[in-house]
Tab-separated table of C-alpha atoms and ligand atoms in Angstrom:
chain	number	residue	atom	x	y	z
H	1	MET	CA	4.888	6.663	22.398
H	2	PHE	CA	6.173	3.283	21.700
H	3	SER	CA	7.795	1.941	24.562
H	4	SER	CA	8.855	-1.457	23.508
H	5	ASP	CA	11.084	-1.955	19.890
H	6	LEU	CA	8.573	-2.522	17.205
H	7	THR	CA	11.226	-2.893	14.732
H	8	LEU	CA	11.183	-6.028	15.736
H	9	ALA	CA	8.708	-6.375	13.799
H	10	SER	CA	10.382	-5.915	11.083
H	11	VAL	CA	10.728	-8.252	8.338
H	12	VAL	CA	14.291	-8.189	5.941
H	13	PRO	CA	13.088	-11.551	3.981
H	14	ARG	CA	16.064	-14.103	3.365
H	15	ARG	CA	17.871	-15.574	-0.074
H	16	VAL	CA	16.693	-18.730	-0.451
H	17	ASP	CA	17.284	-20.509	-3.674
H	18	THR	CA	14.911	-23.490	-3.693
H	19	VAL	CA	11.214	-23.937	-3.856
H	20	GLU	CA	11.736	-25.702	-0.252
H	21	ALA	CA	13.564	-22.927	1.254
H	22	VAL	CA	11.580	-20.390	0.269
H	23	ARG	CA	8.372	-22.666	1.424
H	24	ALA	CA	10.387	-22.610	5.054
H	25	ALA	CA	11.138	-19.205	5.411
H	26	ILE	CA	7.803	-17.830	4.545
H	27	ALA	CA	6.308	-20.171	7.357
H	28	LEU	CA	9.490	-18.487	9.717
H	29	ASP	CA	9.199	-15.185	8.978
H	30	GLY	CA	6.333	-14.894	6.886
H	31	ALA	CA	8.810	-13.500	3.344
H	32	ALA	CA	11.457	-14.865	1.393
H	33	VAL	CA	13.197	-13.819	-1.722
H	34	PHE	CA	13.688	-15.686	-4.422
H	35	GLY	CA	16.005	-14.704	-7.821
H	36	GLY	CA	17.066	-15.808	-11.496
H	37	LEU	CA	13.537	-15.187	-12.493
H	38	HIS	CA	14.077	-13.179	-15.797
H	39	THR	CA	10.772	-13.357	-16.799
H	40	GLU	CA	7.099	-12.951	-16.254
H	41	GLU	CA	5.835	-16.271	-16.812
H	42	ASP	CA	9.109	-17.669	-15.089
H	43	ALA	CA	8.110	-15.726	-12.297
H	44	ILE	CA	4.338	-16.758	-11.964
H	45	ALA	CA	5.477	-20.614	-12.792
H	46	PHE	CA	7.476	-20.526	-9.818
H	47	ALA	CA	4.531	-18.439	-7.681
H	48	SER	CA	2.226	-21.374	-8.357
H	49	LYS	CA	4.738	-24.350	-7.977
H	50	LEU	CA	5.626	-22.847	-4.758
H	51	LEU	CA	1.816	-22.567	-3.668
H	52	GLY	CA	1.574	-26.399	-4.412
H	53	GLU	CA	-1.181	-28.379	-4.429
H	54	LYS	CA	-2.994	-25.708	-2.744
H	55	CYS	CA	-2.453	-23.373	-5.463
H	56	ILE	CA	-6.278	-21.837	-7.157
H	57	ARG	CA	-5.282	-19.369	-8.924
H	58	VAL	CA	-1.811	-16.886	-9.560
H	59	GLY	CA	-1.647	-14.442	-11.670
H	60	ARG	CA	-0.323	-10.755	-12.308
H	61	GLN	CA	-2.718	-8.279	-10.803
H	62	PHE	CA	-0.769	-4.630	-12.053
H	63	GLU	CA	2.868	-3.247	-13.264
H	64	ALA	CA	3.744	-0.425	-11.030
H	65	SER	CA	6.025	1.837	-12.892
H	66	ALA	CA	5.996	5.693	-12.074
H	67	ARG	CA	4.004	5.811	-15.208
H	68	SER	CA	1.158	3.169	-14.234
H	69	GLN	CA	1.482	4.227	-10.984
H	70	ASP	CA	0.633	7.903	-11.032
H	71	ALA	CA	-1.990	7.252	-13.937
H	72	GLU	CA	-4.060	5.165	-11.636
H	73	ALA	CA	-3.438	7.768	-8.800
H	74	ALA	CA	-4.876	10.678	-11.059
H	75	VAL	CA	-8.238	8.550	-11.877
H	76	VAL	CA	-8.900	7.849	-7.882
H	77	ASP	CA	-8.040	11.448	-7.078
H	78	THR	CA	-10.801	12.349	-9.541
H	79	GLN	CA	-13.143	9.923	-7.114
H	80	PRO	CA	-15.679	12.137	-4.429
H	81	VAL	CA	-14.529	11.872	-0.469
H	82	ASP	CA	-17.749	9.588	0.903
H	83	GLU	CA	-19.932	10.414	4.013
H	84	ARG	CA	-16.993	10.483	6.836
H	85	GLY	CA	-15.169	12.796	4.675
H	86	ARG	CA	-12.367	9.848	4.150
H	87	LYS	CA	-10.270	10.094	0.217
H	88	ARG	CA	-9.155	7.445	-1.543
H	89	SER	CA	-5.822	8.272	-2.304
H	90	PHE	CA	-2.876	6.052	-4.278
H	91	GLY	CA	-0.251	8.435	-3.069
H	92	ILE	CA	2.486	9.122	-6.229
H	93	SER	CA	5.911	7.493	-6.822
H	94	GLY	CA	7.719	9.866	-5.763
H	95	GLU	CA	6.771	9.329	-1.950
H	96	ARG	CA	7.117	6.066	0.024
H	97	MET	CA	3.992	4.470	0.347
H	98	THR	CA	1.591	3.632	3.306
H	99	ALA	CA	2.249	-0.073	4.599
H	100	HIS	CA	-0.869	-2.041	3.549
H	101	ASN	CA	-1.762	-6.015	2.594
H	102	ASP	CA	-2.814	-6.012	-1.162
H	103	GLY	CA	-6.061	-6.269	-2.206
H	104	PHE	CA	-7.212	-4.266	1.299
H	105	ALA	CA	-10.888	-3.032	-1.014
H	106	PHE	CA	-11.556	-6.667	-1.588
H	107	GLY	CA	-11.772	-7.241	1.993
H	108	ASP	CA	-12.078	-11.412	1.954
H	109	TYR	CA	-11.497	-11.791	-1.457
H	110	ALA	CA	-7.907	-10.512	-1.070
H	111	PRO	CA	-5.382	-12.328	-2.494
H	112	ASP	CA	-3.584	-14.963	0.821
H	113	TYR	CA	-0.320	-14.341	-1.051
H	114	LEU	CA	1.663	-11.579	-2.593
H	115	PHE	CA	4.691	-11.734	-4.919
H	116	LEU	CA	6.489	-8.712	-6.266
H	117	TRP	CA	8.530	-9.792	-8.735
H	118	CYS	CA	11.536	-7.112	-9.705
H	119	LYS	CA	11.903	-6.774	-13.788
H	120	ARG	CA	14.375	-3.832	-13.172
H	121	PRO	CA	14.501	-1.277	-9.564
H	122	ALA	CA	15.228	2.134	-9.942
H	123	TYR	CA	18.709	3.605	-10.497
H	124	PRO	CA	20.647	4.227	-9.286
H	125	SER	CA	18.521	4.078	-5.866
H	126	GLY	CA	14.944	4.707	-4.692
H	127	GLY	CA	11.859	2.498	-4.550
H	128	ASP	CA	13.610	-0.175	-1.508
H	129	SER	CA	10.999	-2.287	0.214
H	130	PHE	CA	9.924	-3.076	3.486
H	131	LEU	CA	7.537	-5.310	5.266
H	132	ILE	CA	6.126	-5.553	7.969
H	133	ASP	CA	5.007	-8.357	9.916
H	134	ALA	CA	1.927	-7.940	11.060
H	135	VAL	CA	1.008	-10.603	13.713
H	136	LYS	CA	3.687	-9.974	15.293
H	137	LEU	CA	3.595	-6.123	15.805
H	138	THR	CA	0.540	-7.414	17.395
H	139	ARG	CA	2.198	-9.526	19.849
H	140	LEU	CA	4.849	-6.995	20.610
H	141	LEU	CA	2.138	-4.755	21.539
H	142	ALA	CA	0.142	-7.112	23.990
H	143	PHE	CA	3.889	-7.048	25.925
H	144	ASP	CA	3.511	-3.603	27.003
H	145	PRO	CA	1.300	-2.297	29.449
H	146	ALA	CA	0.806	0.947	27.834
H	147	THR	CA	-0.640	-0.779	24.230
H	148	ALA	CA	-2.121	-3.909	25.374
H	149	GLU	CA	-5.629	-2.378	25.223
H	150	LEU	CA	-4.386	-1.679	21.625
H	151	ALA	CA	-3.443	-5.669	21.032
H	152	GLU	CA	-6.427	-6.902	22.115
H	153	PHE	CA	-8.530	-4.372	20.584
H	154	CYS	CA	-6.759	-5.376	17.010
H	155	TRP	CA	-7.753	-8.944	18.236
H	156	SER	CA	-11.506	-8.898	19.194
H	157	THR	CA	-13.513	-5.917	17.776
H	158	ASP	CA	-14.980	-5.603	14.259
H	159	ILE	CA	-14.525	-2.815	12.333
H	160	ASP	CA	-15.168	-1.677	9.067
H	161	HIS	CA	-12.019	-2.418	6.481
H	162	SER	CA	-14.041	-0.774	3.133
H	163	GLU	CA	-12.028	2.008	1.197
H	164	PRO	CA	-14.052	5.305	0.790
H	165	ASN	CA	-16.985	4.687	-1.408
H	166	PHE	CA	-16.907	0.993	-1.548
H	167	PRO	CA	-18.265	-0.721	0.971
H	168	GLN	CA	-17.840	-4.276	1.910
H	169	SER	CA	-20.581	-6.285	3.388
H	170	THR	CA	-18.980	-7.957	6.254
H	171	PHE	CA	-17.327	-6.541	8.980
H	172	ALA	CA	-13.942	-8.178	11.372
H	173	PRO	CA	-11.984	-7.256	13.918
H	174	ILE	CA	-7.734	-6.576	12.456
H	175	ALA	CA	-6.360	-9.627	13.399
H	176	ARG	CA	-8.113	-12.618	13.269
H	177	ARG	CA	-7.547	-16.552	12.640
H	178	VAL	CA	-9.115	-17.417	9.208
H	179	PRO	CA	-11.329	-20.968	9.106
H	180	SER	CA	-7.883	-22.773	7.454
H	181	GLY	CA	-5.956	-21.729	10.904
H	182	ARG	CA	-4.050	-19.289	8.873
H	183	ASN	CA	-3.261	-15.362	11.106
H	184	GLN	CA	-4.707	-12.817	9.193
H	185	VAL	CA	-3.946	-9.152	10.304
H	186	ARG	CA	-4.430	-5.770	8.057
H	187	TYR	CA	-3.925	-2.185	7.571
H	188	HIS	CA	-4.303	0.277	5.425
H	189	PRO	CA	-5.175	3.905	5.661
H	190	TYR	CA	-9.166	4.073	5.548
H	191	LEU	CA	-9.457	1.315	8.661
H	192	ALA	CA	-12.387	2.595	10.767
H	193	PRO	CA	-15.091	1.864	12.828
H	194	ILE	CA	-18.196	0.502	12.760
H	195	ALA	CA	-20.072	3.622	12.069
H	196	GLY	CA	-22.313	3.410	15.220
H	197	GLU	CA	-22.175	4.711	19.186
H	198	SER	CA	-19.207	2.939	20.157
H	199	GLU	CA	-17.679	4.520	16.515
H	200	GLU	CA	-16.154	7.743	19.215
H	201	ALA	CA	-14.443	5.639	21.411
H	202	GLN	CA	-12.757	3.333	19.212
H	203	TRP	CA	-10.966	5.602	16.789
H	204	PRO	CA	-8.092	6.850	19.177
H	205	LEU	CA	-7.418	2.246	18.715
H	206	VAL	CA	-7.744	2.798	15.434
H	207	LYS	CA	-5.653	5.757	14.902
H	208	GLN	CA	-2.932	4.085	17.324
H	209	TRP	CA	-2.789	0.676	15.431
H	210	SER	CA	-2.625	3.594	12.037
H	211	GLU	CA	0.512	4.987	14.464
H	212	ALA	CA	1.921	1.482	15.125
H	213	VAL	CA	1.896	0.523	11.912
H	214	ILE	CA	4.158	4.197	10.475
H	215	HIS	CA	6.379	3.623	13.130
H	216	VAL	CA	7.686	0.525	12.128
H	217	ARG	CA	7.650	1.870	8.360
H	218	ASP	CA	9.694	4.780	9.398
H	219	SER	CA	12.133	3.277	11.607
H	220	GLY	CA	12.799	0.025	10.612
H	221	PRO	CA	15.285	-1.598	7.757
H	222	MET	CA	14.351	-1.707	4.095
H	223	PHE	CA	15.788	-3.949	1.076
H	224	ARG	CA	16.458	-3.728	-2.085
H	225	ALA	CA	15.001	-6.433	-4.669
H	226	GLU	CA	17.535	-6.506	-7.570
H	227	ALA	CA	16.559	-7.648	-11.369
H	228	GLY	CA	14.743	-11.204	-11.518
H	229	GLU	CA	14.605	-11.148	-7.948
H	230	MET	CA	10.849	-11.907	-6.507
H	231	ILE	CA	9.707	-11.060	-3.025
H	232	CYS	CA	6.781	-13.908	-2.244
H	233	ILE	CA	5.212	-12.983	0.943
H	234	ASP	CA	2.261	-14.118	3.391
H	235	ASN	CA	0.174	-11.522	2.137
H	236	TYR	CA	-2.429	-12.389	5.309
H	237	ARG	CA	0.229	-12.156	8.053
H	238	VAL	CA	2.910	-9.359	6.484
H	239	LEU	CA	2.022	-5.698	5.264
H	240	HIS	CA	4.316	-4.695	2.447
H	241	GLY	CA	5.814	-1.064	1.035
H	242	ARG	CA	8.160	0.557	-1.275
H	243	ASP	CA	10.239	3.805	-0.339
H	244	GLY	CA	9.806	7.056	-3.214
H	245	TYR	CA	11.492	6.642	-6.374
H	246	THR	CA	11.943	8.582	-9.953
H	247	ASP	CA	13.401	6.379	-12.038
H	248	PRO	CA	10.761	5.989	-15.001
H	249	GLY	CA	12.447	2.904	-16.027
H	250	ARG	CA	11.476	0.920	-12.840
H	251	GLU	CA	9.313	-2.038	-13.340
H	252	LEU	CA	7.766	-4.087	-11.028
H	253	TYR	CA	5.398	-6.770	-10.999
H	254	SER	CA	2.676	-7.657	-8.590
H	255	ILE	CA	1.582	-11.165	-8.692
H	256	TRP	CA	-1.726	-12.419	-6.626
H	257	GLY	CA	-1.970	-15.701	-5.674
H	258	TRP	CA	-5.170	-17.497	-3.772
H	259	SER	CA	-4.403	-20.470	-2.568
H	260	SER	CA	-7.317	-23.118	-0.681
H	261	ASP	CA	-6.155	-21.369	2.969
H	262	ALA	CA	-7.843	-18.095	0.985
H	263	VAL	CA	-10.921	-16.938	3.050
H	264	ALA	CA	-12.834	-16.606	-0.654
H	265	VAL	CA	-11.399	-16.404	-3.587
H	266	PRO	CA	-12.937	-13.645	-6.936
H	267	GLN	CA	-14.124	-15.786	-9.806
H	268	GLN	CA	-12.771	-12.760	-12.107
H	269	ALA	CA	-9.474	-10.435	-12.619
H	270	LEU	CA	-9.880	-7.236	-9.834
H	271	ASP	CA	-9.280	-3.986	-10.330
H	272	ILE	CA	-7.967	-1.893	-7.640
H	273	VAL	CA	-8.955	1.867	-9.435
H	274	GLN	CA	-12.686	0.733	-9.469
H	275	PRO	CA	-13.078	-2.198	-7.144
H	276	ASP	CA	-16.463	-3.725	-8.347
H	277	LEU	CA	-17.603	-5.568	-4.867
H	278	ALA	CA	-21.230	-5.630	-5.987
H	279	ALA	CA	-19.878	-8.350	-8.713
H	280	LEU	CA	-18.275	-10.474	-5.929
H	281	ALA	CA	-20.565	-11.073	-3.879
H	282	MET	CA	-22.500	-13.038	-6.637
W	1	LIG	FE1	1.246	-3.179	-2.653
């Protein structure tokens, strides 16, 4: 159904070896890979240095190993469906992950930068990463008359970015320019129209956005981060995810960074298993 080559939105980040080059590559492509980081402290220190004067907070959010991920998935699995029949799911380590921006449950409080530090990849294979420049994806959709309406919808219509049972207090379009001037384009599997009279007319467009993202995920390139490498990502602009893996020794750390470009910065660490959105609004 997508006639233009949407996989042009796939990103294989370039490997560069200075802070300045990482900044330049992120500006160009939305992401870059920096190597030689062999401890978590080094990885966090590099992330802080990269954000420089704009840095507000950088810290480890969670560790992604098969054990920790499947344990979190099991807790989330016990949470009920919401009134629209939607249910949260973290997926399991053996499956290809849904593309997403990290921290999507937290709405405006999501980090504007994401650092995926690979302590140890999966052996002998598995867990390869994919990245999608979601801003570029909306531009590609706009080129094609068959999907121009979807691109317009993404940039103009407020929708509900909440996860099932964790309502956010505000609505926003899928794509927007935030006050700092950065573009933010979001995707996760629970996007929904705002409940009400336009809901039925808007569902097909929300679903079409989902299909476009899944199409790029499943037809674009993937790449492997090696031990000591960190994928540095503009989390507002680029969606990420990884292929399934079975090696229990794989270790990847998700480090979240907030710069002064972020829409909002939380005061406390965020819990993705039980998001406490009321505390954020305080
Ligand atoms: Fe993630």
